[in-house]
Short mmCIF file of C-alpha atoms in Angstrom, two decimals:
data_model
loop_
_atom_site.label_atom_id
_atom_site.label_comp_id
_atom_site.label_asym_id
_atom_site.label_seq_id
_atom_site.Cartn_x
_atom_site.Cartn_y
_atom_site.Cartn_z
CA MET A 1 -0.27 61.24 68.90
CA PRO A 2 -2.10 60.07 65.71
CA THR A 3 -5.70 58.98 65.89
CA ILE A 4 -4.94 55.74 64.02
CA SER A 5 -1.97 53.43 63.78
CA VAL A 6 -2.28 51.34 60.58
CA ILE A 7 -0.37 48.05 60.84
CA MET A 8 0.67 45.99 57.83
CA SER A 9 3.04 43.03 57.57
CA VAL A 10 4.56 42.46 54.12
CA TYR A 11 6.18 39.25 52.84
CA ASN A 12 6.90 39.04 49.11
CA GLY A 13 3.95 41.23 48.37
CA GLU A 14 5.23 43.00 45.25
CA SER A 15 2.35 41.97 43.01
CA TYR A 16 -0.31 44.06 44.79
CA LEU A 17 1.63 46.09 47.37
CA LYS A 18 1.56 49.46 45.61
CA ASP A 19 -2.21 49.45 45.18
CA SER A 20 -2.61 48.47 48.82
CA ILE A 21 -0.31 51.24 50.10
CA ASP A 22 -1.95 53.83 47.84
CA SER A 23 -5.37 52.94 49.18
CA ILE A 24 -4.22 53.79 52.70
CA LEU A 25 -2.36 56.98 51.81
CA ASN A 26 -5.39 58.24 49.88
CA GLN A 27 -7.84 57.92 52.81
CA THR A 28 -10.14 60.91 53.35
CA PHE A 29 -9.27 60.67 57.04
CA ASN A 30 -5.52 61.28 57.19
CA ASP A 31 -4.58 61.57 60.88
CA PHE A 32 -2.69 58.27 61.01
CA GLU A 33 0.70 56.64 61.11
CA PHE A 34 1.31 53.73 58.76
CA ILE A 35 3.56 51.07 60.26
CA ILE A 36 4.78 48.66 57.58
CA VAL A 37 6.82 45.62 58.69
CA ASN A 38 8.83 44.01 55.93
CA ASP A 39 9.03 40.36 57.07
CA ASN A 40 12.34 39.60 55.32
CA SER A 41 10.92 39.68 51.82
CA ASN A 42 13.15 38.50 48.98
CA ASP A 43 11.29 40.26 46.16
CA SER A 44 11.03 43.97 45.44
CA SER A 45 8.68 44.72 48.37
CA LYS A 46 11.34 46.74 50.21
CA GLU A 47 12.09 48.94 47.20
CA ILE A 48 8.34 49.55 46.67
CA ILE A 49 7.81 50.60 50.30
CA LEU A 50 10.91 52.84 50.39
CA SER A 51 9.89 54.53 47.14
CA TYR A 52 7.30 56.51 49.16
CA ALA A 53 8.33 59.80 50.71
CA ASP A 54 5.17 60.10 52.85
CA GLU A 55 6.15 60.99 56.40
CA ARG A 56 3.26 58.94 57.80
CA ILE A 57 4.99 55.71 56.79
CA ILE A 58 7.09 54.06 59.51
CA TYR A 59 9.25 51.31 57.99
CA LEU A 60 10.34 48.31 60.07
CA GLU A 61 12.43 45.48 58.68
CA ASN A 62 12.80 41.98 60.14
CA LYS A 63 16.32 40.43 59.76
CA GLN A 64 14.62 37.03 59.38
CA ASN A 65 11.12 35.91 58.53
CA ILE A 66 9.14 35.79 61.79
CA GLY A 67 5.59 35.37 60.46
CA LEU A 68 2.44 37.46 60.43
CA ALA A 69 1.46 37.26 64.10
CA SER A 70 4.94 38.22 65.39
CA SER A 71 5.23 41.03 62.80
CA LEU A 72 1.85 42.47 63.79
CA ASN A 73 2.75 42.36 67.49
CA LYS A 74 5.96 44.19 66.65
CA ALA A 75 3.89 46.88 64.90
CA ILE A 76 1.42 47.12 67.81
CA LYS A 77 4.29 47.77 70.25
CA LYS A 78 5.41 50.60 68.01
CA ALA A 79 1.90 52.01 67.57
CA LYS A 80 1.03 55.38 69.12
CA GLY A 81 -2.54 55.72 67.84
CA ILE A 82 -5.80 55.55 69.84
CA PHE A 83 -7.11 53.07 67.25
CA ILE A 84 -5.29 50.26 65.41
CA ALA A 85 -6.37 49.58 61.85
CA ARG A 86 -5.36 46.39 60.11
CA MET A 87 -4.40 46.21 56.46
CA ASP A 88 -2.86 43.48 54.27
CA ASP A 89 -0.44 43.91 51.41
CA ASP A 90 -2.77 42.57 48.74
CA ASP A 91 -6.08 44.25 49.57
CA ILE A 92 -7.56 47.70 48.82
CA SER A 93 -9.21 49.96 51.44
CA TYR A 94 -11.91 52.30 50.14
CA ALA A 95 -11.23 55.99 50.58
CA ASP A 96 -13.84 56.57 53.36
CA ARG A 97 -13.00 53.48 55.40
CA PHE A 98 -11.06 55.17 58.19
CA ARG A 99 -13.38 58.15 58.44
CA LEU A 100 -16.42 55.91 58.86
CA GLN A 101 -14.72 53.62 61.39
CA VAL A 102 -13.35 56.44 63.52
CA ASP A 103 -16.77 58.18 63.54
CA PHE A 104 -18.38 54.87 64.55
CA LEU A 105 -15.97 54.15 67.39
CA GLU A 106 -16.11 57.70 68.74
CA SER A 107 -19.93 57.52 68.72
CA ASN A 108 -19.98 54.06 70.34
CA PRO A 109 -17.47 54.08 73.20
CA LYS A 110 -18.41 50.52 74.40
CA ILE A 111 -17.37 49.01 71.04
CA GLY A 112 -13.77 47.80 71.07
CA ILE A 113 -13.58 46.27 67.62
CA VAL A 114 -15.39 47.09 64.40
CA GLY A 115 -15.20 45.40 61.03
CA THR A 116 -16.90 46.13 57.70
CA TYR A 117 -18.31 44.28 54.72
CA ALA A 118 -15.76 43.32 52.04
CA ASN A 119 -15.85 42.86 48.33
CA LEU A 120 -14.14 39.59 47.32
CA ILE A 121 -11.76 39.84 44.34
CA GLY A 122 -9.28 37.53 42.68
CA ASP A 123 -9.96 33.79 42.70
CA ARG A 124 -13.33 34.31 44.42
CA THR A 125 -16.04 36.90 43.99
CA GLY A 126 -18.97 38.00 46.10
CA ILE A 127 -19.63 40.08 49.20
CA ARG A 128 -18.44 39.03 52.67
CA LYS A 129 -21.01 40.20 55.25
CA HIS A 130 -21.34 39.72 59.00
CA ASP A 131 -23.90 40.63 61.63
CA LYS A 132 -23.99 44.14 62.94
CA GLU A 133 -24.88 43.48 66.60
CA SER A 134 -22.33 42.57 69.27
CA ASP A 135 -24.13 39.57 70.77
CA LEU A 136 -24.75 37.88 67.48
CA LEU A 137 -21.10 38.47 66.44
CA LYS A 138 -19.92 36.98 69.71
CA LEU A 139 -22.32 34.04 69.52
CA LYS A 140 -21.23 33.14 65.98
CA SER A 141 -17.61 33.55 67.08
CA PHE A 142 -18.10 30.42 69.14
CA PHE A 143 -18.14 28.62 65.76
CA SER A 144 -16.22 30.68 63.14
CA CYS A 145 -14.36 33.95 62.55
CA GLN A 146 -16.71 36.88 62.35
CA PHE A 147 -14.43 39.65 61.02
CA CYS A 148 -12.58 39.99 57.73
CA HIS A 149 -9.13 40.62 59.17
CA PRO A 150 -8.00 43.63 57.05
CA THR A 151 -11.32 45.46 57.63
CA VAL A 152 -10.84 45.62 61.42
CA MET A 153 -10.22 48.68 63.56
CA LEU A 154 -9.66 48.22 67.29
CA ARG A 155 -9.17 50.41 70.35
CA LYS A 156 -5.54 50.00 71.35
CA ALA A 157 -6.51 50.37 75.01
CA VAL A 158 -8.53 47.17 74.87
CA LEU A 159 -5.40 45.24 73.88
CA VAL A 160 -3.11 47.03 76.30
CA ASP A 161 -5.43 46.98 79.29
CA ASN A 162 -6.11 43.26 78.97
CA ASN A 163 -2.61 42.25 77.94
CA LEU A 164 -3.79 40.93 74.58
CA ASN A 165 -1.92 40.40 71.37
CA TYR A 166 -1.70 37.95 68.48
CA ASN A 167 -0.75 34.39 69.38
CA GLU A 168 2.62 33.96 67.76
CA ALA A 169 2.30 30.15 67.74
CA PHE A 170 -0.49 30.50 65.17
CA THR A 171 0.61 30.55 61.51
CA THR A 172 -3.04 30.69 60.40
CA ALA A 173 -6.26 31.90 62.05
CA GLN A 174 -4.29 34.41 64.11
CA ASP A 175 -7.19 36.85 63.83
CA TYR A 176 -9.89 34.42 64.87
CA GLU A 177 -7.85 33.30 67.84
CA LEU A 178 -7.46 36.93 69.06
CA TRP A 179 -11.15 37.79 68.46
CA SER A 180 -12.23 34.70 70.44
CA ARG A 181 -10.33 36.02 73.47
CA LEU A 182 -11.73 39.52 72.99
CA ILE A 183 -15.24 38.15 73.57
CA ARG A 184 -14.79 38.57 77.36
CA PHE A 185 -13.44 42.10 77.28
CA THR A 186 -15.32 44.29 74.80
CA ALA A 187 -18.28 44.69 72.49
CA PHE A 188 -18.16 43.88 68.76
CA ALA A 189 -19.72 45.60 65.74
CA THR A 190 -19.77 45.59 61.96
CA ILE A 191 -20.40 48.64 59.78
CA PRO A 192 -22.78 47.26 57.08
CA GLN A 193 -20.91 48.87 54.16
CA ILE A 194 -18.36 47.47 51.71
CA LEU A 195 -15.16 49.35 52.65
CA LEU A 196 -12.46 46.98 51.36
CA ASP A 197 -11.55 44.75 48.40
CA TYR A 198 -10.43 41.48 49.90
CA ARG A 199 -8.24 39.41 47.58
CA PHE A 200 -8.28 35.63 47.30
CA HIS A 201 -5.35 33.91 45.56
CA ASP A 202 -3.59 30.52 45.38
CA LYS A 203 -1.09 31.26 48.17
CA GLN A 204 -3.93 31.55 50.66
CA LEU A 205 -5.53 28.26 49.68
CA SER A 206 -2.71 25.67 49.92
CA SER A 207 -3.55 22.30 51.38
CA LEU A 208 -0.85 22.75 54.01
CA LYS A 209 -2.49 25.94 55.25
CA ARG A 210 -5.90 24.28 55.26
CA LYS A 211 -4.65 21.48 57.56
CA GLN A 212 -3.09 23.99 59.88
CA GLN A 213 -6.28 26.12 59.80
CA ILE A 214 -8.31 23.09 60.96
CA LYS A 215 -5.83 22.33 63.78
CA ASN A 216 -5.75 25.94 64.94
CA THR A 217 -9.56 26.17 64.84
CA GLU A 218 -9.77 23.16 67.15
CA ILE A 219 -7.43 24.92 69.57
CA ILE A 220 -9.66 28.03 69.43
CA TYR A 221 -12.70 25.86 70.19
CA ALA A 222 -10.85 24.43 73.19
CA ASN A 223 -10.26 27.93 74.43
CA ILE A 224 -13.93 28.77 74.02
CA PHE A 225 -14.93 25.68 75.97
CA GLU A 226 -12.55 26.78 78.71
CA MET A 227 -14.18 30.24 78.84
CA LEU A 228 -17.58 28.55 79.11
CA GLN A 229 -16.09 26.15 81.72
CA ILE A 230 -17.47 23.04 80.05
CA ASP A 231 -15.94 19.65 79.56
CA VAL A 232 -16.78 18.28 76.13
CA SER A 233 -16.36 14.81 74.71
CA VAL A 234 -14.71 14.00 71.43
CA GLN A 235 -18.18 13.37 70.01
CA GLN A 236 -19.39 16.80 71.15
CA ILE A 237 -16.38 18.50 69.60
CA GLU A 238 -17.35 16.84 66.29
CA ILE A 239 -20.93 18.08 66.74
CA HIS A 240 -19.58 21.58 67.36
CA LYS A 241 -17.65 21.41 64.09
CA LYS A 242 -20.83 20.35 62.29
CA LEU A 243 -22.81 23.17 63.84
CA ALA A 244 -20.14 25.60 62.59
CA THR A 245 -20.86 24.67 58.92
CA LEU A 246 -24.43 26.08 59.21
CA SER A 247 -25.59 23.38 56.76
CA PHE A 248 -28.47 20.93 56.96
CA PRO A 249 -29.09 18.09 57.54
CA ILE A 250 -26.32 17.28 60.08
CA ILE A 251 -25.22 13.73 59.33
CA GLY A 252 -23.50 11.29 61.71
CA PHE A 253 -25.26 12.23 64.91
CA SER A 254 -28.73 11.61 66.28
CA LEU A 255 -31.07 14.59 66.74
CA SER A 256 -31.05 13.85 70.45
CA GLU A 257 -27.24 14.05 70.61
CA ILE A 258 -27.25 17.37 68.80
CA GLY A 259 -30.00 18.77 70.97
CA LYS A 260 -28.36 17.79 74.20
CA TYR A 261 -25.10 19.40 73.16
CA ILE A 262 -26.85 22.62 72.22
CA LYS A 263 -28.48 22.55 75.66
CA VAL A 264 -25.01 22.25 77.20
CA LEU A 265 -23.99 25.43 75.34
CA ILE A 266 -27.14 27.25 76.39
CA ASP A 267 -26.68 26.35 80.08
CA ALA A 268 -22.96 27.25 80.05
CA ASN A 269 -23.59 30.70 78.42
CA THR A 270 -26.48 31.33 80.78
CA SER A 271 -24.06 30.82 83.66
CA LYS A 272 -21.20 32.90 82.22
CA SER A 273 -23.17 35.46 80.18
CA LEU A 274 -20.56 35.82 77.56
CA VAL A 275 -23.47 36.56 75.24
CA ASP A 276 -26.86 37.93 76.26
CA PRO A 277 -28.70 34.68 77.24
CA ILE A 278 -31.95 35.82 75.70
CA ILE A 279 -30.30 36.30 72.29
CA PHE A 280 -28.11 33.19 72.62
CA ASN A 281 -30.95 30.87 73.74
CA LYS A 282 -33.33 31.98 71.01
CA PHE A 283 -30.71 31.72 68.23
CA MET A 284 -29.56 28.24 69.28
CA SER A 285 -33.10 26.99 69.80
CA GLU A 286 -34.15 28.20 66.38
CA TYR A 287 -31.01 26.63 64.93
CA PHE A 288 -31.92 23.32 66.50
CA TYR A 289 -35.47 23.67 65.15
CA ASN A 290 -34.03 24.10 61.60
CA ILE A 291 -31.85 21.05 62.08
CA ALA A 292 -34.89 19.11 63.32
CA LYS A 293 -36.88 19.92 60.21
CA THR A 294 -34.37 18.08 58.06
CA ALA A 295 -33.84 15.10 60.40
CA LYS A 296 -35.20 11.79 59.15
CA ILE A 297 -37.17 10.77 62.23
CA ASN A 298 -40.82 10.76 63.16
CA SER A 299 -42.22 14.34 63.38
CA ILE A 300 -43.89 13.70 66.71
CA GLN A 301 -40.52 12.60 68.12
CA LYS A 302 -39.02 15.84 66.81
CA ILE A 303 -41.57 17.96 68.66
CA LEU A 304 -41.30 15.98 71.87
CA LEU A 305 -37.50 16.27 71.86
CA TYR A 306 -37.73 19.98 71.15
CA ARG A 307 -40.07 20.47 74.08
CA ASN A 308 -38.34 18.06 76.49
CA LEU A 309 -35.07 19.91 76.02
CA GLY A 310 -36.86 23.15 76.82
CA PHE A 311 -36.18 24.92 73.55
CA ASP A 312 -39.83 25.94 73.19
CA SER A 313 -39.32 28.31 76.16
CA TYR A 314 -36.71 30.22 74.10
CA PHE A 315 -38.13 29.96 70.60
CA LEU A 316 -41.72 28.87 69.97
CA PRO A 317 -42.33 28.47 66.25
CA LYS A 318 -45.53 29.87 64.76
CA PHE A 319 -48.16 27.43 63.73
CA ALA A 320 -47.04 27.59 60.08
CA TYR A 321 -43.58 26.43 61.11
CA VAL A 322 -44.92 23.64 63.29
CA LYS A 323 -46.86 22.39 60.27
CA LEU A 324 -43.56 22.20 58.38
CA LEU A 325 -42.11 20.25 61.27
CA LEU A 326 -45.00 17.79 61.15
CA ALA A 327 -44.74 17.40 57.34
#
């Protein structure tokens, strides 16, 4: 039984595939099997994969194109490893990635999924970072995806024991949808090191995919509301989308409407404890405070609303911050 099962789905990936495969085969931690699913590519992807004689590679071929989620589920069923590591056919894993992730998971048995920072290459540049602590990752997962998909390593047992896999109806946001369901079953973490080059290119950014991404994100939000056991109005869903942007000011809703919706989230999480209520309540109250600072209403009204909603019991700004609010 290998320690890791690396799973990769390939569809017409010839441009970057060799570099991606090489980055896995050259890992300093080498106790893994590498399951590559060729999703009916019509370029030279098959020839590139089969050119490798490495016995760790397990080649699977789909007779028709079935999509990323279905191909990954096929690889998971085949996987024998204790951990499952994701990889895409156009990214590059750094040599120590697996060693550091295995060490982390073995040292933190309550963590079921761990990602890393990523270096953006291609059409975008920069560093993709996420929080390190589980509760903050889960909290922010209520609003957006908190793992860069090909950086992730999971405990296979978490998926098997809870009957979890990728939702095959999702053609985009498959990762976010799965992570949102994992919130109930395991702890999250991020290793604060850049361990992968994550490639952006035109194929990822088509308008068709953007529209589908928005639709799928709305479905994920609906699932999160169901986990919290809250009924939300159309207006509150729109507020939720605005909160997910983490930008100020929030236009189109009154400060009172935003505050009351945040209070709904606080009360629901306090009841269900999906996230530590102390962390959740402080974060959301401070978030509302920052929204209030940019709202164009009387400062006294801001303070009274903040207090009437009870946010001051979770996050009480220092005097310097109150002065900013009164400005």
